[in-house]
mmCIF file of C-alpha atoms in Angstrom:
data_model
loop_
_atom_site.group_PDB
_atom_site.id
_atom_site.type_symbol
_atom_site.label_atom_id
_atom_site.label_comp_id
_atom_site.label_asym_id
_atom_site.label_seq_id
_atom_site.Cartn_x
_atom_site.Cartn_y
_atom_site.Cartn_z
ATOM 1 C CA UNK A 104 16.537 16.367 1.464
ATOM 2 C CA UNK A 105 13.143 14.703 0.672
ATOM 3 C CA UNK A 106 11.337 12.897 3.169
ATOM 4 C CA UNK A 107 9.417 9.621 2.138
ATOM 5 C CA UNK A 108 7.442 7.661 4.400
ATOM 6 C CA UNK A 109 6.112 4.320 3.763
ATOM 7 C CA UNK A 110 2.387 3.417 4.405
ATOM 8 C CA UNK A 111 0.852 -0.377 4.766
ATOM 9 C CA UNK A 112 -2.465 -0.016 3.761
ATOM 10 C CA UNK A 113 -4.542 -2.943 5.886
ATOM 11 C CA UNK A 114 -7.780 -2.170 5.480
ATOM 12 C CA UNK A 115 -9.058 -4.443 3.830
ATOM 13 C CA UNK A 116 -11.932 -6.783 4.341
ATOM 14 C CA UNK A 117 -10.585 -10.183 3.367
ATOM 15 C CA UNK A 118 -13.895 -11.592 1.640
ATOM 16 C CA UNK A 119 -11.915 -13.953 -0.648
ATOM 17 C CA UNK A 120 -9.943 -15.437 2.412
ATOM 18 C CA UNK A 121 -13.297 -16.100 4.162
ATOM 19 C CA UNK A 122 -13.502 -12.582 5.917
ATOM 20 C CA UNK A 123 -9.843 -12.875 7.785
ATOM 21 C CA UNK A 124 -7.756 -10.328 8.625
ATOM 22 C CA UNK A 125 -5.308 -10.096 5.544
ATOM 23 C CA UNK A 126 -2.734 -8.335 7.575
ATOM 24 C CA UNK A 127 -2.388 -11.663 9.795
ATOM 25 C CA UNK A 128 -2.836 -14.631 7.170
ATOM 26 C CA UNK A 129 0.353 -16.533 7.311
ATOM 27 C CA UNK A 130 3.215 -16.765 5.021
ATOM 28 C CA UNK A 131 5.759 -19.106 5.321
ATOM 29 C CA UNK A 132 5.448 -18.925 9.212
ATOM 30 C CA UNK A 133 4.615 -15.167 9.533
ATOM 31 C CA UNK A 134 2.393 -12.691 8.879
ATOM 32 C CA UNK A 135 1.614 -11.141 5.735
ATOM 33 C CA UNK A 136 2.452 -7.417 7.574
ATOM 34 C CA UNK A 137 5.375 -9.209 9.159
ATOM 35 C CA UNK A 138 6.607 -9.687 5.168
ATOM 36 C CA UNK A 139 4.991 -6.056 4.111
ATOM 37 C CA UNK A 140 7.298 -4.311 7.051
ATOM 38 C CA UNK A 141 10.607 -5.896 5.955
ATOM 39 C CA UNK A 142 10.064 -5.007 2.343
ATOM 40 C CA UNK A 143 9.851 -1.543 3.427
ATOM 41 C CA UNK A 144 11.831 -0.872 6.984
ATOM 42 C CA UNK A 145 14.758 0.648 4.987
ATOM 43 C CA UNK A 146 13.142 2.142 2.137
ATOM 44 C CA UNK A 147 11.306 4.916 3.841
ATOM 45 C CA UNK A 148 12.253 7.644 6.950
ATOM 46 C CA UNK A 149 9.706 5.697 9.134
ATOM 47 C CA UNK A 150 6.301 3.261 8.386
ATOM 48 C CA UNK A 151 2.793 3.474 9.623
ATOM 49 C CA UNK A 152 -0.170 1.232 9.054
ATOM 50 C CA UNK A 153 -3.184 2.497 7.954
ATOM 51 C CA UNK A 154 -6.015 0.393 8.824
ATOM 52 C CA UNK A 155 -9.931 -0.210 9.701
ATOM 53 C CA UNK A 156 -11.639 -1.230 12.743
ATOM 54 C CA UNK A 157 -9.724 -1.690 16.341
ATOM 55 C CA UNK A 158 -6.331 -0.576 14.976
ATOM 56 C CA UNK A 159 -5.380 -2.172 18.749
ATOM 57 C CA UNK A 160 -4.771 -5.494 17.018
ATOM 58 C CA UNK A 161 -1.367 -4.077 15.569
ATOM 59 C CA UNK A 162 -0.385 -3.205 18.655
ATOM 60 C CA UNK A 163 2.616 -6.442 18.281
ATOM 61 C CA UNK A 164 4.050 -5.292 15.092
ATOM 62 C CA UNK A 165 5.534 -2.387 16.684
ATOM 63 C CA UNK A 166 4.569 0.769 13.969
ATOM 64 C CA UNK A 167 2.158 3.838 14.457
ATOM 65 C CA UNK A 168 -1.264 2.597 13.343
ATOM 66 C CA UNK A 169 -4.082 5.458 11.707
ATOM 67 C CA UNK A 170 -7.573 4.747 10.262
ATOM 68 C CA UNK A 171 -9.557 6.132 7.938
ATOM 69 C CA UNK A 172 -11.494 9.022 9.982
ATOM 70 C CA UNK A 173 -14.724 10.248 8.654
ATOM 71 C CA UNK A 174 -13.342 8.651 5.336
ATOM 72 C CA UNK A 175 -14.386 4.750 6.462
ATOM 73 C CA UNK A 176 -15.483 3.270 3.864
ATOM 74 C CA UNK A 177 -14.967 5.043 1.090
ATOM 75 C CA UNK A 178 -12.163 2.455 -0.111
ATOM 76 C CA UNK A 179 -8.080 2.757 0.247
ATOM 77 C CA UNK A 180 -7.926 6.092 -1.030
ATOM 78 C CA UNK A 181 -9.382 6.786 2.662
ATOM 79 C CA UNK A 182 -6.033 5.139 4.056
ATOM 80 C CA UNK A 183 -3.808 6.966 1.269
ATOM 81 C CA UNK A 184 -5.127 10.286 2.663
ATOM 82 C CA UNK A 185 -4.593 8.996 6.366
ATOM 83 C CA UNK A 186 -0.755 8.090 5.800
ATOM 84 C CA UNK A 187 -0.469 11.249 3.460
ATOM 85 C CA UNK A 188 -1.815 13.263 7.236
ATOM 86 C CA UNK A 189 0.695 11.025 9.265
ATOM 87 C CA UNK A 190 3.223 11.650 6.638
ATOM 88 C CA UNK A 191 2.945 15.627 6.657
ATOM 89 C CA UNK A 192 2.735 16.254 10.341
ATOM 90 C CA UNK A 193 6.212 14.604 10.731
ATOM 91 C CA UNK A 194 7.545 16.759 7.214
ATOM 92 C CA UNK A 195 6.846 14.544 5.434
ATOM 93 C CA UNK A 196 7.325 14.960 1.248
ATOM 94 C CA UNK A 197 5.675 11.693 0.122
ATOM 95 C CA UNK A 198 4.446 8.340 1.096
ATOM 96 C CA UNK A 199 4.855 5.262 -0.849
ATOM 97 C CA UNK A 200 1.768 2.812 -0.313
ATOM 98 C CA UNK A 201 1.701 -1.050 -0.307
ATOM 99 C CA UNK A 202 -1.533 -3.249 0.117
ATOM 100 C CA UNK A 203 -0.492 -5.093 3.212
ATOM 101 C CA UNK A 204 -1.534 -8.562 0.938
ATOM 102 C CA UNK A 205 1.756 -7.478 -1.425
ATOM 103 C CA UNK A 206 4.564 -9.644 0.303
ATOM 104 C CA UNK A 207 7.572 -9.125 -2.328
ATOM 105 C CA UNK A 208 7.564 -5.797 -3.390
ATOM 106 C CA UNK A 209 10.921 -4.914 -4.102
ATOM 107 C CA UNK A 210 13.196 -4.100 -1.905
ATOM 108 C CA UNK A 211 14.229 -1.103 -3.847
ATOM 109 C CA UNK A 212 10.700 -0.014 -4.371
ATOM 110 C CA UNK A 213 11.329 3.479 -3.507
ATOM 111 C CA UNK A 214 14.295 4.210 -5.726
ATOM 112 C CA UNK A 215 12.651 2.494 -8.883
ATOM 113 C CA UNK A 216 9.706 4.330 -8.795
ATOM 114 C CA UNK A 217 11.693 7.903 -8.847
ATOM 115 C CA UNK A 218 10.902 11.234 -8.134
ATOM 116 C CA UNK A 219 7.728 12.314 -8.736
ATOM 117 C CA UNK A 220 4.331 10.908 -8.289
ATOM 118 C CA UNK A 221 4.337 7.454 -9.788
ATOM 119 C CA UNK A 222 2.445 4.061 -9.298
ATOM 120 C CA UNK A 223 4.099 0.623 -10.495
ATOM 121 C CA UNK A 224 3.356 -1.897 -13.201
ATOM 122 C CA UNK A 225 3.788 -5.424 -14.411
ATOM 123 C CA UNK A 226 3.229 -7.206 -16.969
ATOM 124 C CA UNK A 227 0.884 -4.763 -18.469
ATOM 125 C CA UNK A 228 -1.072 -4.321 -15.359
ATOM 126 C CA UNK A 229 -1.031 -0.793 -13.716
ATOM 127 C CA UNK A 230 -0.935 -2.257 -9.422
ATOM 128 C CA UNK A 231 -2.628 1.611 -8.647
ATOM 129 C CA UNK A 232 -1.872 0.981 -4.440
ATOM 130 C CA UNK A 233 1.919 0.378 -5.265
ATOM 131 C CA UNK A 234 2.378 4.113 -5.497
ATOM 132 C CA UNK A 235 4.461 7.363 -4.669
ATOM 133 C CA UNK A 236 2.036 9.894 -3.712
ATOM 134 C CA UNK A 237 3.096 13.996 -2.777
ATOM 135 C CA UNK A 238 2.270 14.613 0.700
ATOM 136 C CA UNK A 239 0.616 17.954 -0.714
ATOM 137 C CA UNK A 240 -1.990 15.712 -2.332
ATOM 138 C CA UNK A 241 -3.525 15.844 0.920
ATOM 139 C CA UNK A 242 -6.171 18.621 -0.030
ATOM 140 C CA UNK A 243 -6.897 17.431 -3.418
ATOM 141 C CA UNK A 244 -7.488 13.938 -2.314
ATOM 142 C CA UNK A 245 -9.817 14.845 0.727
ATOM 143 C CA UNK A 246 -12.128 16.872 -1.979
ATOM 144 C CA UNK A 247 -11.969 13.989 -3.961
ATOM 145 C CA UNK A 248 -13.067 11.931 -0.995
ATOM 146 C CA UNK A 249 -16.015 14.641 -0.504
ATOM 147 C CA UNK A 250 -17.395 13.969 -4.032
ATOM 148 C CA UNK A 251 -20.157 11.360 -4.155
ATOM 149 C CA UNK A 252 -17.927 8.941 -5.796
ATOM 150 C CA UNK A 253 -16.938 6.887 -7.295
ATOM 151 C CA UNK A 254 -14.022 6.922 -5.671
ATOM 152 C CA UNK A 255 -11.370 4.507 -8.172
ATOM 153 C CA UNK A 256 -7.766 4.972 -7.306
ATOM 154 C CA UNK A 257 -6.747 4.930 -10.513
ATOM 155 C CA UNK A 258 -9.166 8.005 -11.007
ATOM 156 C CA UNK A 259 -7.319 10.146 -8.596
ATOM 157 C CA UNK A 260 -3.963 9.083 -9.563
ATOM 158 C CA UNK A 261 -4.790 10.241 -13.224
ATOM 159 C CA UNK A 262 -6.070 13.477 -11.879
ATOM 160 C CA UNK A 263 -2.398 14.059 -10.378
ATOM 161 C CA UNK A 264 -0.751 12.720 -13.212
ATOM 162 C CA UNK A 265 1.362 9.885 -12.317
ATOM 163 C CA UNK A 266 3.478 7.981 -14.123
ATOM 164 C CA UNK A 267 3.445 4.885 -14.704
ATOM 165 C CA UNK A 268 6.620 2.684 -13.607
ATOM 166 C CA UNK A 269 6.994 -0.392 -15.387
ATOM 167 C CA UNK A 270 9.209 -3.160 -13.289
ATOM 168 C CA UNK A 271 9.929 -6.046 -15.993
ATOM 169 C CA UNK A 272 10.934 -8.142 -12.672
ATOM 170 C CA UNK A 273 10.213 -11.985 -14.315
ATOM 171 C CA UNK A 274 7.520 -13.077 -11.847
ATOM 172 C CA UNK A 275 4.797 -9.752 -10.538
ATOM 173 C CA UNK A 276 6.866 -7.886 -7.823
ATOM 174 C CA UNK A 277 3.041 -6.949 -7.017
ATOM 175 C CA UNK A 278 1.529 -10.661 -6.642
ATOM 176 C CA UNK A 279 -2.054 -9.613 -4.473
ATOM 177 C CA UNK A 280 -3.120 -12.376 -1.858
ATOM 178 C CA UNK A 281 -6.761 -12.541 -2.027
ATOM 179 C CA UNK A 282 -7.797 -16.221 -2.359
ATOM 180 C CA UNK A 283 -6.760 -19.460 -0.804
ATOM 181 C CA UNK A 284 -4.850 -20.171 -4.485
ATOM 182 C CA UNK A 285 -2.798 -17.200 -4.674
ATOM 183 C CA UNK A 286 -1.664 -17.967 -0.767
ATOM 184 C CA UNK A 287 -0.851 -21.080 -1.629
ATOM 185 C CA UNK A 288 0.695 -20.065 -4.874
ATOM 186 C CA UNK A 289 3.105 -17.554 -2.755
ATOM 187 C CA UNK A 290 4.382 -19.957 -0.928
ATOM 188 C CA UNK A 291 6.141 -21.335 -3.749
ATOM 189 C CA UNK A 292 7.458 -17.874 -4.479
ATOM 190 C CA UNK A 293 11.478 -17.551 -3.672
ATOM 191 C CA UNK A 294 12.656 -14.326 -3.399
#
């Protein structure tokens, strides 16, 4: 049986939201992780949070937390391999990511995007974090890491040769919350 893991990548900066945490910018009375978590809590064999800086500030949501290592800064790639780690010391097979600013992902995520290495699309628009990455990626990605950039996700993701999962959901399963209008545009949003 193949083991899949979910990872929440929060490492993010938050510039557009006036440098806040993304992972803790409300959504209709909770957290945007809070959202994130119950998206994915029975999609995957077990979540963990990849994230930057004191990783202690998770310590309420309850789920393993790992950062990027020697990796910091190099973009969410450096989270993707973290999870991928976390992922293949419990035998692990894959991880599927999600930006922790992606509150309605679907809650059969895992099953539409397949077997295989895949990343998810809307509306034309390829969301490259919305992934399912092989656990065994782990090597390739760290070289990639090692390179002197750049390092584009949707670089790597070619290299491995994902497909491309089209949802035709009627609003963007994928909606990103990066500015004060899109928050306040996902609160409208009824799932």
């Amino acid at each position: 049986m193949t083991a899949v893991y979910g990872l929440i990548l929060a490492g993010g900066a938050g510039r557009r939201l006036g440098g806040v945490d993304k992972a803790f910018v409300g959504l209709r009375g909770r957290p945007l992780v809070a959202h994130v978590v119950e998206r994915l809590a029975n999609q995957a064999g077990g979540l963990v949070i990849s994230a930057a800086g004191d990783v202690s500030r998770f310590d309420g949501v309850g789920l393993p937390v790992v950062g990027d290592g020697v990796h910091r800064g190099k973009g969410p790639l450096a989270g993707v391999l973290a999870g991928l780690r976390w992922a293949a010391a419990r035998g692990g097979d894959w991880v599927v990511s999600v930006p922790v600013d992606t509150p309605f992902v679907p809650l059969d995520l895992v099953a539409r995007l397949g077997d295989g290495p895949a990343v998810a699309a809307h509306g034309g628009r390829v969301h490259h974090l919305v992934a399912r990455w092989p656990v065994a990626a782990a090597g390739a990605l760290e070289g990639f890491l090692c390179s002197d950039g750049p390092y584009r996700v949707s670089d790597f993701a070619r290299g491995l040769g994902m497909r491309v999962v089209a949802f035709a959901d009627g609003r963007d399963p994928f909606m990103n919350i990066n500015t004060p209008d899109d928050l306040a545009l996902a609160e409208g949003v009824r799932c």
